[in-house]
PDB file of C-alpha atoms in Angstrom:
ATOM      1  CA  MET A   1     138.632 149.032 165.102  1.00  0.00           C
ATOM      2  CA  LYS A   2     142.313 149.801 164.854  1.00  0.00           C
ATOM      3  CA  ILE A   3     142.538 147.576 161.812  1.00  0.00           C
ATOM      4  CA  LEU A   4     139.825 149.559 160.042  1.00  0.00           C
ATOM      5  CA  LYS A   5     141.586 152.825 160.841  1.00  0.00           C
ATOM      6  CA  LYS A   6     144.809 151.501 159.339  1.00  0.00           C
ATOM      7  CA  LEU A   7     142.973 150.439 156.187  1.00  0.00           C
ATOM      8  CA  PHE A   8     141.276 153.780 155.775  1.00  0.00           C
ATOM      9  CA  SER A   9     144.514 155.635 156.409  1.00  0.00           C
ATOM     10  CA  ALA A  10     146.170 153.648 153.618  1.00  0.00           C
ATOM     11  CA  PHE A  11     143.478 154.814 151.216  1.00  0.00           C
ATOM     12  CA  LYS A  12     143.693 158.431 152.359  1.00  0.00           C
ATOM     13  CA  LYS A  13     147.321 158.741 151.448  1.00  0.00           C
ATOM     14  CA  LYS A  14     148.027 160.409 148.182  1.00  0.00           C
ATOM     15  CA  PRO A  15     149.267 158.070 145.507  1.00  0.00           C
ATOM     16  CA  VAL A  16     152.776 158.498 144.294  1.00  0.00           C
ATOM     17  CA  GLU A  17     152.937 159.903 140.811  1.00  0.00           C
ATOM     18  CA  ARG A  18     154.426 157.466 138.380  1.00  0.00           C
ATOM     19  CA  GLN A  19     156.488 158.247 135.407  1.00  0.00           C
ATOM     20  CA  ASP A  20     155.271 157.379 131.930  1.00  0.00           C
ATOM     21  CA  LYS A  21     156.838 153.974 131.303  1.00  0.00           C
ATOM     22  CA  SER A  22     155.063 153.295 128.019  1.00  0.00           C
ATOM     23  CA  ALA A  23     157.988 154.837 126.166  1.00  0.00           C
ATOM     24  CA  GLU A  24     160.334 152.390 127.842  1.00  0.00           C
ATOM     25  CA  PHE A  25     158.339 149.300 126.814  1.00  0.00           C
ATOM     26  CA  ILE A  26     160.442 146.951 124.724  1.00  0.00           C
ATOM     27  CA  PRO A  27     158.432 144.185 123.120  1.00  0.00           C
ATOM     28  CA  PRO A  28     159.857 140.684 123.237  1.00  0.00           C
ATOM     29  CA  GLN A  29     161.259 139.146 120.130  1.00  0.00           C
ATOM     30  CA  GLY A  30     158.476 137.952 117.798  1.00  0.00           C
ATOM     31  CA  PHE A  31     155.793 140.009 119.598  1.00  0.00           C
ATOM     32  CA  GLY A  32     152.701 140.518 117.393  1.00  0.00           C
ATOM     33  CA  GLN A  33     153.781 138.019 114.794  1.00  0.00           C
ATOM     34  CA  ASN A  34     152.273 134.654 113.980  1.00  0.00           C
ATOM     35  CA  ARG A  35     154.101 131.905 115.863  1.00  0.00           C
ATOM     36  CA  ALA A  36     154.112 129.591 112.859  1.00  0.00           C
ATOM     37  CA  THR A  37     156.583 131.630 110.905  1.00  0.00           C
ATOM     38  CA  SER A  38     157.790 128.809 108.706  1.00  0.00           C
ATOM     39  CA  PRO A  39     156.081 128.442 105.308  1.00  0.00           C
ATOM     40  CA  VAL A  40     155.371 124.762 105.994  1.00  0.00           C
ATOM     41  CA  GLY A  41     153.425 125.671 109.143  1.00  0.00           C
ATOM     42  CA  ARG A  42     151.344 128.266 107.335  1.00  0.00           C
ATOM     43  CA  VAL A  43     150.539 125.904 104.481  1.00  0.00           C
ATOM     44  CA  SER A  44     149.514 123.133 106.851  1.00  0.00           C
ATOM     45  CA  GLN A  45     147.246 125.550 108.753  1.00  0.00           C
ATOM     46  CA  GLU A  46     145.628 126.730 105.533  1.00  0.00           C
ATOM     47  CA  VAL A  47     145.180 123.179 104.255  1.00  0.00           C
ATOM     48  CA  GLY A  48     143.642 122.196 107.580  1.00  0.00           C
ATOM     49  CA  SER A  49     141.195 125.087 107.474  1.00  0.00           C
ATOM     50  CA  LEU A  50     140.300 124.299 103.848  1.00  0.00           C
ATOM     51  CA  LEU A  51     139.682 120.638 104.732  1.00  0.00           C
ATOM     52  CA  THR A  52     137.490 121.688 107.629  1.00  0.00           C
ATOM     53  CA  LEU A  53     135.525 124.012 105.354  1.00  0.00           C
ATOM     54  CA  PHE A  54     135.180 121.285 102.721  1.00  0.00           C
ATOM     55  CA  ALA A  55     133.959 118.782 105.334  1.00  0.00           C
ATOM     56  CA  LEU A  56     131.408 121.287 106.616  1.00  0.00           C
ATOM     57  CA  ILE A  57     130.112 121.977 103.094  1.00  0.00           C
ATOM     58  CA  LEU A  58     129.981 118.238 102.379  1.00  0.00           C
ATOM     59  CA  VAL A  59     127.958 117.523 105.534  1.00  0.00           C
ATOM     60  CA  LEU A  60     125.533 120.368 104.815  1.00  0.00           C
ATOM     61  CA  SER A  61     125.041 119.226 101.217  1.00  0.00           C
ATOM     62  CA  PHE A  62     124.295 115.668 102.389  1.00  0.00           C
ATOM     63  CA  LEU A  63     121.738 117.015 104.849  1.00  0.00           C
ATOM     64  CA  VAL A  64     120.027 119.067 102.138  1.00  0.00           C
ATOM     65  CA  LEU A  65     120.066 116.078  99.777  1.00  0.00           C
ATOM     66  CA  PHE A  66     118.580 113.799 102.453  1.00  0.00           C
ATOM     67  CA  TYR A  67     115.848 116.339 103.292  1.00  0.00           C
ATOM     68  CA  THR A  68     114.829 116.863  99.653  1.00  0.00           C
ATOM     69  CA  ARG A  69     114.786 113.113  99.017  1.00  0.00           C
ATOM     70  CA  MET A  70     112.520 112.540 102.029  1.00  0.00           C
ATOM     71  CA  ARG A  71     110.185 115.341 100.923  1.00  0.00           C
ATOM     72  CA  ILE A  72     109.918 113.792  97.445  1.00  0.00           C
ATOM     73  CA  GLU A  73     109.117 110.371  98.907  1.00  0.00           C
ATOM     74  CA  VAL A  74     106.477 111.866 101.196  1.00  0.00           C
ATOM     75  CA  SER A  75     104.835 113.703  98.304  1.00  0.00           C
ATOM     76  CA  LEU A  76     104.789 110.496  96.222  1.00  0.00           C
ATOM     77  CA  LEU A  77     103.207 108.587  99.094  1.00  0.00           C
ATOM     78  CA  ASP A  78     100.612 111.331  99.558  1.00  0.00           C
ATOM     79  CA  ARG A  79      99.753 111.112  95.877  1.00  0.00           C
ATOM     80  CA  LYS A  80      99.327 107.332  96.112  1.00  0.00           C
ATOM     81  CA  ILE A  81      97.079 107.714  99.156  1.00  0.00           C
ATOM     82  CA  LYS A  82      94.882 110.247  97.351  1.00  0.00           C
ATOM     83  CA  GLN A  83      94.641 107.973  94.305  1.00  0.00           C
ATOM     84  CA  ALA A  84      93.702 105.030  96.533  1.00  0.00           C
ATOM     85  CA  ARG A  85      90.954 107.074  98.203  1.00  0.00           C
ATOM     86  CA  ILE A  86      89.577 108.136  94.841  1.00  0.00           C
ATOM     87  CA  ALA A  87      89.662 104.518  93.625  1.00  0.00           C
ATOM     88  CA  LYS A  88      87.879 103.387  96.805  1.00  0.00           C
ATOM     89  CA  ILE A  89      85.096 105.946  96.347  1.00  0.00           C
ATOM     90  CA  GLU A  90      84.726 104.943  92.697  1.00  0.00           C
ATOM     91  CA  GLN A  91      84.602 101.246  93.618  1.00  0.00           C
ATOM     92  CA  GLU A  92      81.960 101.882  96.282  1.00  0.00           C
ATOM     93  CA  ARG A  93      79.874 103.841  93.751  1.00  0.00           C
ATOM     94  CA  LYS A  94      80.103 101.015  91.241  1.00  0.00           C
ATOM     95  CA  ASN A  95      79.291  98.468  93.937  1.00  0.00           C
ATOM     96  CA  SER A  96      76.145 100.308  95.046  1.00  0.00           C
ATOM     97  CA  SER A  97      74.967 100.758  91.450  1.00  0.00           C
ATOM     98  CA  LEU A  98      75.474  97.025  90.817  1.00  0.00           C
ATOM     99  CA  ARG A  99      73.494  96.182  93.967  1.00  0.00           C
ATOM    100  CA  ALA A 100      70.661  98.424  92.846  1.00  0.00           C
ATOM    101  CA  GLU A 101      70.662  96.918  89.366  1.00  0.00           C
ATOM    102  CA  LEU A 102      70.623  93.350  90.715  1.00  0.00           C
ATOM    103  CA  ALA A 103      67.784  94.113  93.083  1.00  0.00           C
ATOM    104  CA  ARG A 104      65.797  95.806  90.308  1.00  0.00           C
ATOM    105  CA  LYS A 105      66.282  92.890  87.922  1.00  0.00           C
ATOM    106  CA  LYS A 106      65.136  90.340  90.464  1.00  0.00           C
ATOM    107  CA  GLY A 107      61.924  92.326  90.923  1.00  0.00           C
ATOM    108  CA  GLU A 108      61.635  91.780  94.625  1.00  0.00           C
ATOM    109  CA  ASP A 109      59.597  94.004  96.882  1.00  0.00           C
ATOM    110  CA  ALA A 110      60.890  97.327  98.194  1.00  0.00           C
ATOM    111  CA  VAL A 111      61.992  96.141 101.638  1.00  0.00           C
ATOM    112  CA  LEU A 112      64.214  93.401 100.240  1.00  0.00           C
ATOM    113  CA  THR A 113      65.620  95.797  97.639  1.00  0.00           C
ATOM    114  CA  TYR A 114      66.444  98.272 100.404  1.00  0.00           C
ATOM    115  CA  TRP A 115      67.974  95.449 102.413  1.00  0.00           C
ATOM    116  CA  LYS A 116      70.211  94.383  99.521  1.00  0.00           C
ATOM    117  CA  LEU A 117      71.252  97.944  98.768  1.00  0.00           C
ATOM    118  CA  TYR A 118      72.095  99.112 102.283  1.00  0.00           C
ATOM    119  CA  GLY A 119      72.362  95.906 104.333  1.00  0.00           C
ATOM    120  CA  ALA A 120      69.692  97.044 106.828  1.00  0.00           C
ATOM    121  CA  LEU A 121      65.971  97.610 107.041  1.00  0.00           C
ATOM    122  CA  PRO A 122      64.634 101.108 106.511  1.00  0.00           C
ATOM    123  CA  ASP A 123      64.028 103.228 109.588  1.00  0.00           C
ATOM    124  CA  TYR A 124      60.260 103.430 109.853  1.00  0.00           C
ATOM    125  CA  GLU A 125      60.258 105.294 113.163  1.00  0.00           C
ATOM    126  CA  LYS A 126      61.166 108.573 111.498  1.00  0.00           C
ATOM    127  CA  ASN A 127      58.426 108.228 108.900  1.00  0.00           C
ATOM    128  CA  ARG A 128      54.912 109.619 109.496  1.00  0.00           C
ATOM    129  CA  VAL A 129      51.783 107.975 108.350  1.00  0.00           C
ATOM    130  CA  LEU A 130      49.379 110.418 106.726  1.00  0.00           C
ATOM    131  CA  ARG A 131      45.782 109.514 106.042  1.00  0.00           C
ATOM    132  CA  ILE A 132      43.901 111.590 103.626  1.00  0.00           C
ATOM    133  CA  ARG A 133      40.158 111.188 103.226  1.00  0.00           C
ATOM    134  CA  LEU A 134      38.864 112.189  99.923  1.00  0.00           C
ATOM    135  CA  PRO A 135      35.293 113.483  99.732  1.00  0.00           C
ATOM    136  CA  ASP A 136      32.860 111.028  98.111  1.00  0.00           C
TER     137      ASP A 136
END
């Protein structure tokens, strides 16, 4: 408790007014100046910063070049894939027309023609048989 009273009493005391010492401030020699005062030091710093900037620009340009090259290759591959799909559809169309023509030329019955065209028998379960009686 006594310790707390001593602490509070230290804060209650009025602070001593200080004189303005900013007028007395004497900066050290070379204060506020660049430390590399020699021309060789400045040139080497500038060359170093220019080399860093050049390296950064070079890396960024390589990245842009790599990205554009990859995009071009992807677009060319997409075009080839589309052409292959179109060729496949065209080949399947020609193949089915040739099957139909061969089956027609052989003159076989309808079930065998259907079999040769589609590789399976027709689905007769979905068909309905209709009988129509004509008046005599």
